[in-house]
C-alpha cells in the first residue's frame, strides 16, 4: 500500500485478531484504509469479511491488536459510521419511513421532532417511495436492501460499511445499488466542522464484477487473514 | 431533557410495534385470564378464603403472564439485527432499556385493568382494608417485575435457551418483591395487616433494582 498519513486514514487495523474460543475469525490483520476511497473486500464464506466489518463498526472488539476508525476507537465514532449487514436492521412491522424516523430520532435527539424531510430525501435517493404504507416485512428483498441502505446513510456517515450489499439482488437491482453508492460518495457532508470532506466505503461481496466500477482498493481475505491488497488505477 | 426525549422515542416505537402485532398483549391476556378462571374453579373459594388467597393468585398470575411478554420484548430487536443498529446510534443504552420498561409497564397495567373486574367477580372480593392503597401497590409491584424482567431478558439475549433462562433468573430474584406485593395486597383485602411496611420494602426494592439495572445495562448490551 502507498505511504499514508494518519490524517488521511479512514481506518487502520494493526495486528488484529478475533478469537471465538479456539476459532480465529481474524488472524493478525493489519491494513490501512485511506479516507475517500472505496474498498472492496473479497473472500470465500468464513474468510473473516463480516467480522472485519463488524469490528470497524464497533460492534465487536478485537481479542488482540488495535482498531482505529476515523482517528478514534470504532465504538467512540459509531455515529459517524454507517453499517449495512446481511439483515436489514429494520423493524418488519414499521414502514420504511417510520423506521428511518425512529433512527433519526436516535441520531439527532436534540431536534424537536425527527425531521421527516431528511428521511424522505434519503428514501427517495435509494429509489423507494417514502409514502409507501406497506411495512418493511412485506417488501421484496431488493426493496429491503434499499431500505437498509437508506438507514445506513441516514446519519450522513463518513465511513460506510456494507456487508454483501448485492446479495439477493438481480442484475438491474445490483447495478442500481452501485450507482446509488457512487452517488453517495459525491454527497456533500453535513457541516459540523469536525468531519473531513471525504466519504469512505468498505464493502464485502462475492460478486466483484458488480463493484469493480466503484473500487479503488481490493482486499482479498482467506481464513481470517488478508492475503492480497491491490490498488486499482481508476 | 434530551434523555427523556429519547426514552419517550423508544417508548413510542415499542407501543407502535405492539399496536401493529399485538404479540405481547394477546399472550399475556389469555394466560392471565386462564390462571384466574382455573384457580377459581379449582378452589371454589368463599369470600373469606378469597381475601386470604387472592393477593397471591393475582400476583402469580401477573408474574407468569409478564414472563410471556418479557420473553418477547427483545425478540423484535434481535430479528433483522435491529439491536446492532441501536448499539451504533449515539443515544444512551439505558434509554433503550427505560423505553422498553415503560412499554412493558403499560402492557402489564392494561392487563391488570382488564383482569381487575374479573378477579372481583370470580373471587367475590371485597376489601376490608384501605382499597385505595392498591393503586400504589399495583404500579410498584408491576414496576418491580417489568424492570427486572426487561433487564434479565436482555441478559439472556445471546443464550440459546433464553425463554427458559428468564424465569429461572427472574423468579428467584423477584421473591422479595413478590412477598411484599402479596403481603401488602392480602393486608389490604383482609384488613388484618398494615400494608405500609410491605409497600416501603417494595419501593426500596424498585429503587435499588432500577438503579442497578440502568447502570449495568450498557455493559450487558455491549457483551459479545
CSV table of C-alpha atoms in Angstrom, one decimal:
chain,number,residue,atom,x,y,z
A,1,UNK,CA,0.0,0.0,0.0
A,2,UNK,CA,1.2,3.5,-0.6
A,3,UNK,CA,2.5,5.7,2.3
A,4,UNK,CA,-0.3,7.3,4.1
A,5,UNK,CA,-0.5,9.8,6.9
A,6,UNK,CA,-2.9,9.4,9.8
A,7,UNK,CA,-4.9,12.5,8.8
A,8,UNK,CA,-5.9,10.7,5.6
A,9,UNK,CA,-6.8,7.4,7.1
A,10,UNK,CA,-10.4,6.4,7.5
A,11,UNK,CA,-9.5,3.2,9.3
A,12,UNK,CA,-6.5,1.2,10.4
A,13,UNK,CA,-6.1,-2.2,11.9
A,14,UNK,CA,-2.8,-3.2,13.5
A,15,UNK,CA,-2.1,-6.8,14.4
A,16,UNK,CA,-5.8,-7.5,14.9
A,17,UNK,CA,-7.0,-11.0,15.8
A,18,UNK,CA,-10.5,-12.1,16.8
A,19,UNK,CA,-10.9,-15.4,18.6
A,20,UNK,CA,-14.1,-17.2,19.3
A,21,UNK,CA,-12.9,-19.9,21.7
A,22,UNK,CA,-10.3,-21.7,19.7
A,23,UNK,CA,-11.6,-20.5,16.3
A,24,UNK,CA,-9.8,-17.4,14.9
A,25,UNK,CA,-12.2,-15.3,12.8
A,26,UNK,CA,-9.4,-12.8,12.2
A,27,UNK,CA,-5.7,-13.6,12.4
A,28,UNK,CA,-3.1,-10.8,12.8
A,29,UNK,CA,-4.8,-8.5,10.3
A,30,UNK,CA,-3.1,-5.2,9.6
A,31,UNK,CA,-4.4,-2.8,7.0
A,32,UNK,CA,-4.8,0.9,6.4
A,33,UNK,CA,-7.8,2.3,4.5
A,34,UNK,CA,-7.4,5.8,3.1
A,35,UNK,CA,-10.2,8.3,3.5
A,36,UNK,CA,-12.3,9.0,0.4
A,37,UNK,CA,-11.6,5.6,-1.1
A,38,UNK,CA,-13.9,2.7,-1.9
A,39,UNK,CA,-12.5,-0.6,-0.7
A,40,UNK,CA,-13.9,-4.0,-1.9
A,41,UNK,CA,-13.2,-6.9,0.4
A,42,UNK,CA,-13.3,-10.3,-1.3
A,43,UNK,CA,-13.1,-13.8,0.1
A,44,UNK,CA,-14.9,-17.1,0.5
A,45,UNK,CA,-17.5,-17.7,3.2
A,46,UNK,CA,-15.8,-17.7,6.6
A,47,UNK,CA,-12.8,-15.7,5.4
A,48,UNK,CA,-13.5,-13.1,8.0
A,49,UNK,CA,-15.0,-10.3,5.9
A,50,UNK,CA,-18.1,-9.8,8.1
A,51,UNK,CA,-16.0,-10.0,11.3
A,52,UNK,CA,-13.8,-7.3,9.9
A,53,UNK,CA,-16.7,-5.0,9.1
A,54,UNK,CA,-18.4,-5.6,12.4
A,55,UNK,CA,-15.2,-4.7,14.1
A,56,UNK,CA,-14.9,-1.5,12.1
A,57,UNK,CA,-18.5,-0.7,13.1
A,58,UNK,CA,-17.6,-1.1,16.7
A,59,UNK,CA,-19.9,-4.0,17.3
A,60,UNK,CA,-17.2,-6.4,18.3
A,61,UNK,CA,-13.8,-5.8,19.9
A,62,UNK,CA,-10.6,-7.4,18.8
A,63,UNK,CA,-9.1,-10.0,21.0
A,64,UNK,CA,-5.6,-8.7,20.1
A,65,UNK,CA,-4.4,-5.6,18.3
A,66,UNK,CA,-5.7,-2.1,17.8
A,67,UNK,CA,-8.5,-0.8,15.6
A,68,UNK,CA,-8.6,2.9,14.8
A,69,UNK,CA,-11.6,4.3,12.9
A,70,UNK,CA,-11.8,7.9,11.9
A,71,UNK,CA,-8.8,8.6,14.3
A,72,UNK,CA,-10.6,7.1,17.3
A,73,UNK,CA,-11.8,3.8,18.7
A,74,UNK,CA,-14.6,2.4,16.5
A,75,UNK,CA,-17.2,2.4,19.2
A,76,UNK,CA,-16.4,6.0,20.0
A,77,UNK,CA,-17.1,7.1,16.4
A,78,UNK,CA,-20.1,4.9,15.7
A,79,UNK,CA,-22.3,7.9,15.0
A,80,UNK,CA,-20.0,8.7,12.0
A,81,UNK,CA,-20.2,5.2,10.7
A,82,UNK,CA,-23.0,3.7,8.6
A,83,UNK,CA,-23.3,-0.1,8.7
A,84,UNK,CA,-25.4,-2.3,6.5
A,85,UNK,CA,-25.3,-6.0,7.4
A,86,UNK,CA,-26.8,-9.1,5.8
A,87,UNK,CA,-30.0,-8.4,7.8
A,88,UNK,CA,-31.9,-5.2,7.0
A,89,UNK,CA,-31.6,-3.9,10.6
A,90,UNK,CA,-35.2,-2.6,10.4
A,91,UNK,CA,-38.5,-3.4,12.1
A,92,UNK,CA,-40.7,-5.6,9.9
A,93,UNK,CA,-43.8,-4.1,11.4
A,94,UNK,CA,-43.0,-0.4,10.5
A,95,UNK,CA,-42.9,1.3,7.1
A,96,UNK,CA,-39.5,2.4,5.8
A,97,UNK,CA,-40.3,6.0,6.7
A,98,UNK,CA,-41.3,5.1,10.2
A,99,UNK,CA,-38.1,3.0,10.6
A,100,UNK,CA,-36.0,5.9,9.4
A,101,UNK,CA,-37.8,8.5,11.5
A,102,UNK,CA,-37.1,6.2,14.6
A,103,UNK,CA,-33.4,6.0,13.9
A,104,UNK,CA,-33.2,9.7,13.0
A,105,UNK,CA,-34.6,10.4,16.5
A,106,UNK,CA,-31.8,8.4,18.0
A,107,UNK,CA,-29.1,10.1,15.9
A,108,UNK,CA,-30.4,13.6,16.3
A,109,UNK,CA,-32.3,13.7,19.6
A,110,UNK,CA,-31.8,17.5,20.1
A,111,UNK,CA,-34.2,18.2,17.2
A,112,UNK,CA,-37.7,19.0,18.5
A,113,UNK,CA,-39.1,16.2,16.4
A,114,UNK,CA,-37.3,13.9,13.9
A,115,UNK,CA,-37.4,15.8,10.6
A,116,UNK,CA,-39.3,13.7,8.1
A,117,UNK,CA,-37.7,15.7,5.2
A,118,UNK,CA,-34.3,14.1,5.7
A,119,UNK,CA,-35.7,10.6,6.0
A,120,UNK,CA,-37.9,11.2,2.9
A,121,UNK,CA,-34.9,12.6,1.0
A,122,UNK,CA,-32.8,9.5,1.8
A,123,UNK,CA,-35.6,7.1,0.8
A,124,UNK,CA,-36.1,8.9,-2.4
A,125,UNK,CA,-32.3,8.8,-3.0
A,126,UNK,CA,-32.3,5.0,-2.7
A,127,UNK,CA,-35.3,4.7,-5.0
A,128,UNK,CA,-38.0,4.0,-2.5
A,129,UNK,CA,-41.3,5.7,-2.2
A,130,UNK,CA,-41.3,7.5,1.2
A,131,UNK,CA,-45.1,7.5,1.2
A,132,UNK,CA,-45.3,3.7,0.8
A,133,UNK,CA,-47.7,2.5,3.6
A,134,UNK,CA,-46.6,-1.2,3.5
A,135,UNK,CA,-44.5,-2.4,6.4
A,136,UNK,CA,-40.9,-3.4,5.6
A,137,UNK,CA,-41.8,-7.0,6.4
A,138,UNK,CA,-43.9,-7.0,3.2
A,139,UNK,CA,-41.1,-5.6,1.0
A,140,UNK,CA,-39.3,-7.6,-1.7
A,141,UNK,CA,-35.7,-8.5,-1.0
A,142,UNK,CA,-34.5,-5.7,-3.2
A,143,UNK,CA,-36.6,-3.1,-1.5
A,144,UNK,CA,-35.4,-4.3,1.9
A,145,UNK,CA,-31.8,-3.9,0.7
A,146,UNK,CA,-32.5,-0.4,-0.4
A,147,UNK,CA,-34.4,0.5,2.8
A,148,UNK,CA,-31.4,-1.0,4.7
A,149,UNK,CA,-29.0,1.2,2.7
A,150,UNK,CA,-31.3,4.2,3.5
A,151,UNK,CA,-30.9,3.5,7.2
A,152,UNK,CA,-27.2,3.2,6.9
A,153,UNK,CA,-26.7,6.5,5.1
A,154,UNK,CA,-29.4,8.3,7.1
A,155,UNK,CA,-26.9,9.7,9.6
A,156,UNK,CA,-24.7,11.1,6.8
A,157,UNK,CA,-21.8,8.8,7.7
A,158,UNK,CA,-18.2,9.5,6.8
A,159,UNK,CA,-17.5,5.8,6.7
A,160,UNK,CA,-20.0,3.4,5.1
A,161,UNK,CA,-19.6,-0.3,5.8
A,162,UNK,CA,-21.6,-2.6,3.5
A,163,UNK,CA,-21.8,-6.4,4.1
A,164,UNK,CA,-22.7,-8.0,0.8
A,165,UNK,CA,-25.0,-5.2,-0.4
A,166,UNK,CA,-25.6,-7.0,-3.7
A,167,UNK,CA,-26.7,-10.3,-2.3
A,168,UNK,CA,-30.3,-11.3,-3.3
A,169,UNK,CA,-30.4,-8.5,-5.9
A,170,UNK,CA,-31.0,-9.2,-9.6
A,171,UNK,CA,-28.6,-7.6,-12.2
A,172,UNK,CA,-30.7,-4.5,-12.6
A,173,UNK,CA,-31.1,-4.0,-8.8
A,174,UNK,CA,-27.3,-4.5,-8.2
A,175,UNK,CA,-26.5,-2.0,-11.0
A,176,UNK,CA,-28.9,0.5,-9.3
A,177,UNK,CA,-27.2,-0.2,-5.9
A,178,UNK,CA,-23.8,0.5,-7.5
A,179,UNK,CA,-24.9,3.8,-9.0
A,180,UNK,CA,-26.5,4.8,-5.6
A,181,UNK,CA,-23.2,4.2,-3.9
A,182,UNK,CA,-21.3,6.2,-6.5
A,183,UNK,CA,-23.8,9.0,-6.0
A,184,UNK,CA,-23.5,8.7,-2.2
A,185,UNK,CA,-19.7,9.4,-2.4
A,186,UNK,CA,-20.5,12.8,-4.0
A,187,UNK,CA,-23.0,13.9,-1.5
A,188,UNK,CA,-21.8,17.0,0.5
A,189,UNK,CA,-21.0,16.3,4.2
A,190,UNK,CA,-23.1,17.7,7.0
A,191,UNK,CA,-21.1,20.8,8.0
A,192,UNK,CA,-20.3,20.2,11.7
A,193,UNK,CA,-16.6,21.4,11.4
A,194,UNK,CA,-15.5,18.0,12.7
A,195,UNK,CA,-15.8,15.7,9.8
A,196,UNK,CA,-13.4,15.6,6.9
A,197,UNK,CA,-14.9,16.1,3.4
A,198,UNK,CA,-14.3,12.6,2.1
A,199,UNK,CA,-16.6,9.6,2.3
A,200,UNK,CA,-15.1,6.2,2.5
A,201,UNK,CA,-16.9,3.0,1.5
A,202,UNK,CA,-15.9,-0.5,2.6
A,203,UNK,CA,-17.9,-3.3,1.1
A,204,UNK,CA,-17.7,-7.1,1.1
A,205,UNK,CA,-19.0,-9.1,-1.8
A,206,UNK,CA,-18.9,-12.4,-3.6
A,207,UNK,CA,-19.6,-10.6,-6.9
A,208,UNK,CA,-16.5,-8.4,-7.6
A,209,UNK,CA,-17.6,-7.6,-11.1
A,210,UNK,CA,-20.5,-5.6,-9.7
A,211,UNK,CA,-18.4,-3.3,-7.6
A,212,UNK,CA,-15.5,-3.0,-10.0
A,213,UNK,CA,-16.5,0.4,-11.1
A,214,UNK,CA,-16.5,1.7,-7.6
A,215,UNK,CA,-13.5,0.1,-6.0
A,216,UNK,CA,-10.2,1.9,-5.6
A,217,UNK,CA,-8.7,-0.9,-3.5
A,218,UNK,CA,-9.4,-4.6,-3.5
A,219,UNK,CA,-8.6,-6.6,-0.3
A,220,UNK,CA,-8.7,-10.4,-0.6
A,221,UNK,CA,-9.1,-12.4,2.6
A,222,UNK,CA,-8.6,-16.1,3.3
A,223,UNK,CA,-9.1,-18.0,6.6
A,224,UNK,CA,-9.1,-14.8,8.7
A,225,UNK,CA,-6.1,-13.2,7.0
A,226,UNK,CA,-5.5,-10.6,4.4
A,227,UNK,CA,-3.7,-12.3,1.6
A,228,UNK,CA,-3.7,-9.6,-1.0
A,229,UNK,CA,-4.2,-5.8,-1.3
A,230,UNK,CA,-4.5,-4.4,-4.7
A,231,UNK,CA,-4.7,-0.7,-5.6
A,232,UNK,CA,-6.7,-0.2,-8.7
A,233,UNK,CA,-6.0,2.6,-11.2
A,234,UNK,CA,-9.3,4.3,-12.0
B,1,UNK,CA,-34.4,16.6,28.9
B,2,UNK,CA,-32.8,15.0,25.9
B,3,UNK,CA,-32.5,11.7,27.7
B,4,UNK,CA,-36.2,11.8,28.5
B,5,UNK,CA,-37.0,12.6,24.9
B,6,UNK,CA,-35.0,9.5,23.7
B,7,UNK,CA,-36.8,7.3,26.3
B,8,UNK,CA,-40.1,8.5,25.0
B,9,UNK,CA,-38.9,8.0,21.4
B,10,UNK,CA,-38.2,4.3,22.3
B,11,UNK,CA,-41.5,4.0,24.1
B,12,UNK,CA,-43.5,5.4,21.2
B,13,UNK,CA,-41.8,2.9,18.9
B,14,UNK,CA,-42.5,-0.1,21.2
B,15,UNK,CA,-46.1,1.0,21.6
B,16,UNK,CA,-46.5,1.3,17.8
B,17,UNK,CA,-44.9,-2.2,17.3
B,18,UNK,CA,-47.2,-3.7,19.8
B,19,UNK,CA,-50.2,-2.0,18.4
B,20,UNK,CA,-49.3,-3.5,15.0
B,21,UNK,CA,-48.5,-7.0,16.1
B,22,UNK,CA,-50.3,-7.4,19.5
B,23,UNK,CA,-47.9,-10.2,20.3
B,24,UNK,CA,-47.3,-9.3,24.0
B,25,UNK,CA,-50.8,-8.2,25.0
B,26,UNK,CA,-52.6,-11.2,23.5
B,27,UNK,CA,-50.3,-13.8,25.1
B,28,UNK,CA,-50.5,-12.1,28.5
B,29,UNK,CA,-54.2,-11.6,28.4
B,30,UNK,CA,-55.1,-15.1,27.6
B,31,UNK,CA,-52.6,-16.6,30.0
B,32,UNK,CA,-53.7,-14.4,32.9
B,33,UNK,CA,-57.4,-15.0,32.2
B,34,UNK,CA,-56.8,-18.7,32.2
B,35,UNK,CA,-54.9,-18.6,35.5
B,36,UNK,CA,-57.7,-16.6,37.2
B,37,UNK,CA,-60.5,-18.8,35.9
B,38,UNK,CA,-58.8,-22.1,36.5
B,39,UNK,CA,-57.8,-21.1,40.1
B,40,UNK,CA,-61.4,-20.0,40.9
B,41,UNK,CA,-62.8,-23.4,39.6
B,42,UNK,CA,-60.1,-25.4,41.3
B,43,UNK,CA,-60.6,-23.8,44.8
B,44,UNK,CA,-64.2,-22.5,44.6
B,45,UNK,CA,-63.3,-20.2,47.5
B,46,UNK,CA,-65.7,-18.5,49.9
B,47,UNK,CA,-65.4,-14.7,50.3
B,48,UNK,CA,-63.2,-15.0,53.4
B,49,UNK,CA,-60.9,-17.5,51.9
B,50,UNK,CA,-60.7,-15.4,48.7
B,51,UNK,CA,-59.4,-12.5,50.6
B,52,UNK,CA,-56.6,-14.7,52.0
B,53,UNK,CA,-55.5,-16.2,48.7
B,54,UNK,CA,-56.4,-13.6,46.1
B,55,UNK,CA,-53.3,-11.5,46.6
B,56,UNK,CA,-51.1,-14.5,45.9
B,57,UNK,CA,-53.1,-15.6,42.9
B,58,UNK,CA,-53.3,-12.1,41.4
B,59,UNK,CA,-49.5,-11.5,41.6
B,60,UNK,CA,-48.5,-15.1,40.5
B,61,UNK,CA,-50.9,-14.7,37.5
B,62,UNK,CA,-49.3,-11.3,36.7
B,63,UNK,CA,-45.8,-12.7,37.1
B,64,UNK,CA,-46.4,-15.6,34.9
B,65,UNK,CA,-48.2,-13.6,32.3
B,66,UNK,CA,-45.5,-10.9,32.3
B,67,UNK,CA,-42.9,-13.5,31.5
B,68,UNK,CA,-44.6,-14.4,28.3
B,69,UNK,CA,-44.4,-10.7,27.2
B,70,UNK,CA,-40.9,-10.1,28.7
B,71,UNK,CA,-39.5,-13.1,26.7
B,72,UNK,CA,-40.7,-11.4,23.5
B,73,UNK,CA,-39.5,-7.9,24.5
B,74,UNK,CA,-36.1,-8.2,22.9
B,75,UNK,CA,-37.1,-10.6,20.1
B,76,UNK,CA,-38.1,-7.8,17.8
B,77,UNK,CA,-34.7,-6.2,18.3
B,78,UNK,CA,-32.9,-9.4,17.5
B,79,UNK,CA,-34.9,-10.1,14.4
B,80,UNK,CA,-33.3,-8.4,11.4
B,81,UNK,CA,-30.4,-7.4,13.8
B,82,UNK,CA,-32.0,-4.1,14.7
B,83,UNK,CA,-30.2,-4.2,18.0
B,84,UNK,CA,-26.9,-3.7,16.2
B,85,UNK,CA,-28.3,-0.5,14.6
B,86,UNK,CA,-29.4,0.7,18.0
B,87,UNK,CA,-26.0,-0.1,19.5
B,88,UNK,CA,-24.4,2.1,16.8
B,89,UNK,CA,-26.7,5.0,17.5
B,90,UNK,CA,-25.2,7.7,19.7
B,91,UNK,CA,-28.1,7.6,22.2
B,92,UNK,CA,-27.7,6.3,25.8
B,93,UNK,CA,-28.2,2.5,26.0
B,94,UNK,CA,-30.1,2.9,29.2
B,95,UNK,CA,-32.7,5.0,27.4
B,96,UNK,CA,-33.5,1.9,25.3
B,97,UNK,CA,-34.0,-0.1,28.5
B,98,UNK,CA,-36.2,2.5,30.1
B,99,UNK,CA,-38.3,2.8,26.9
B,100,UNK,CA,-38.9,-0.9,27.0
B,101,UNK,CA,-39.6,-1.0,30.7
B,102,UNK,CA,-42.2,1.8,30.3
B,103,UNK,CA,-43.8,-0.1,27.4
B,104,UNK,CA,-43.9,-3.3,29.3
B,105,UNK,CA,-45.3,-1.4,32.3
B,106,UNK,CA,-48.1,-0.1,30.2
B,107,UNK,CA,-48.8,-3.5,28.7
B,108,UNK,CA,-49.0,-5.2,32.2
B,109,UNK,CA,-51.0,-2.3,33.6
B,110,UNK,CA,-53.5,-2.8,30.8
B,111,UNK,CA,-53.8,-6.5,31.6
B,112,UNK,CA,-54.4,-5.6,35.3
B,113,UNK,CA,-57.2,-3.2,34.3
B,114,UNK,CA,-58.8,-6.0,32.3
B,115,UNK,CA,-58.2,-8.5,35.0
B,116,UNK,CA,-59.4,-6.5,38.0
B,117,UNK,CA,-63.2,-6.7,37.4
B,118,UNK,CA,-63.0,-10.4,36.5
B,119,UNK,CA,-61.0,-11.0,39.7
B,120,UNK,CA,-63.6,-9.3,41.8
B,121,UNK,CA,-66.4,-11.3,40.2
B,122,UNK,CA,-64.7,-14.7,40.2
B,123,UNK,CA,-63.3,-14.4,43.8
B,124,UNK,CA,-66.2,-12.4,45.2
B,125,UNK,CA,-63.8,-9.9,46.6
B,126,UNK,CA,-64.5,-7.0,48.9
B,127,UNK,CA,-61.5,-5.3,50.5
B,128,UNK,CA,-61.7,-4.8,54.3
B,129,UNK,CA,-58.7,-2.5,54.4
B,130,UNK,CA,-57.9,0.7,52.6
B,131,UNK,CA,-58.6,-0.4,49.0
B,132,UNK,CA,-57.1,2.8,47.5
B,133,UNK,CA,-53.7,1.7,48.6
B,134,UNK,CA,-54.0,-0.9,45.8
B,135,UNK,CA,-53.5,2.0,43.4
B,136,UNK,CA,-50.0,2.3,44.9
B,137,UNK,CA,-49.2,-1.4,45.3
B,138,UNK,CA,-50.2,-2.4,41.8
B,139,UNK,CA,-47.9,0.1,40.0
B,140,UNK,CA,-45.0,-0.5,42.4
B,141,UNK,CA,-45.3,-4.3,42.0
B,142,UNK,CA,-45.6,-4.1,38.3
B,143,UNK,CA,-42.6,-1.8,38.0
B,144,UNK,CA,-40.5,-4.3,40.1
B,145,UNK,CA,-41.5,-7.1,37.8
B,146,UNK,CA,-41.0,-5.4,34.5
B,147,UNK,CA,-37.8,-3.6,35.4
B,148,UNK,CA,-36.1,-6.8,36.4
B,149,UNK,CA,-37.8,-8.8,33.7
B,150,UNK,CA,-36.7,-6.5,30.9
B,151,UNK,CA,-33.2,-6.3,32.2
B,152,UNK,CA,-32.8,-10.1,32.7
B,153,UNK,CA,-34.4,-10.8,29.3
B,154,UNK,CA,-31.6,-8.6,27.9
B,155,UNK,CA,-29.1,-10.6,29.9
B,156,UNK,CA,-30.2,-13.8,28.2
B,157,UNK,CA,-30.2,-12.3,24.7
B,158,UNK,CA,-27.2,-14.2,23.4
B,159,UNK,CA,-28.1,-17.5,25.1
B,160,UNK,CA,-29.7,-20.4,23.3
B,161,UNK,CA,-32.5,-21.1,25.8
B,162,UNK,CA,-33.4,-17.6,26.7
B,163,UNK,CA,-37.1,-18.4,27.1
B,164,UNK,CA,-36.2,-20.9,29.8
B,165,UNK,CA,-33.4,-18.7,31.3
B,166,UNK,CA,-35.6,-15.7,32.1
B,167,UNK,CA,-38.0,-17.4,34.6
B,168,UNK,CA,-35.1,-19.2,36.1
B,169,UNK,CA,-33.3,-16.0,36.9
B,170,UNK,CA,-36.3,-13.7,37.3
B,171,UNK,CA,-38.4,-15.7,39.7
B,172,UNK,CA,-35.8,-16.2,42.5
B,173,UNK,CA,-34.7,-12.5,42.3
B,174,UNK,CA,-38.3,-11.4,42.4
B,175,UNK,CA,-39.1,-13.3,45.6
B,176,UNK,CA,-38.6,-10.3,48.0
B,177,UNK,CA,-40.7,-8.1,45.7
B,178,UNK,CA,-43.3,-10.8,45.3
B,179,UNK,CA,-43.5,-11.4,49.0
B,180,UNK,CA,-44.1,-7.7,49.6
B,181,UNK,CA,-46.7,-7.4,46.8
B,182,UNK,CA,-48.6,-10.5,48.1
B,183,UNK,CA,-48.5,-9.5,51.8
B,184,UNK,CA,-49.4,-5.9,51.1
B,185,UNK,CA,-52.3,-6.9,48.8
B,186,UNK,CA,-53.5,-9.5,51.3
B,187,UNK,CA,-53.2,-7.0,54.1
B,188,UNK,CA,-55.5,-4.6,52.2
B,189,UNK,CA,-58.0,-7.3,51.3
B,190,UNK,CA,-58.3,-8.8,54.8
B,191,UNK,CA,-57.6,-5.7,56.8
B,192,UNK,CA,-55.5,-7.7,59.2
B,193,UNK,CA,-52.1,-6.5,58.4
B,194,UNK,CA,-50.8,-2.9,57.9
B,195,UNK,CA,-49.6,-2.9,54.3
B,196,UNK,CA,-47.4,0.2,54.6
B,197,UNK,CA,-44.3,-1.6,55.8
B,198,UNK,CA,-44.5,-4.0,52.8
B,199,UNK,CA,-45.1,-1.1,50.5
B,200,UNK,CA,-41.9,0.6,51.8
B,201,UNK,CA,-40.0,-2.6,51.2
B,202,UNK,CA,-41.4,-2.8,47.7
B,203,UNK,CA,-40.5,0.8,47.0
B,204,UNK,CA,-36.9,0.2,48.2
B,205,UNK,CA,-36.7,-2.9,46.0
B,206,UNK,CA,-37.8,-0.8,43.0
B,207,UNK,CA,-35.3,2.0,43.6
B,208,UNK,CA,-32.3,-0.4,44.2
B,209,UNK,CA,-33.1,-2.6,41.2
B,210,UNK,CA,-33.9,0.3,38.8
B,211,UNK,CA,-30.6,1.9,39.7
B,212,UNK,CA,-28.5,-1.3,39.3
B,213,UNK,CA,-30.3,-2.3,36.0
B,214,UNK,CA,-29.8,1.2,34.5
B,215,UNK,CA,-26.1,1.3,35.5
B,216,UNK,CA,-25.3,-2.2,34.2
B,217,UNK,CA,-27.4,-2.2,31.0
B,218,UNK,CA,-24.7,-0.7,28.7
B,219,UNK,CA,-22.3,-3.4,29.8
B,220,UNK,CA,-24.9,-6.1,29.1
B,221,UNK,CA,-25.8,-4.7,25.7
B,222,UNK,CA,-22.1,-4.5,24.6
B,223,UNK,CA,-21.3,-8.0,25.8
B,224,UNK,CA,-20.4,-10.4,23.0
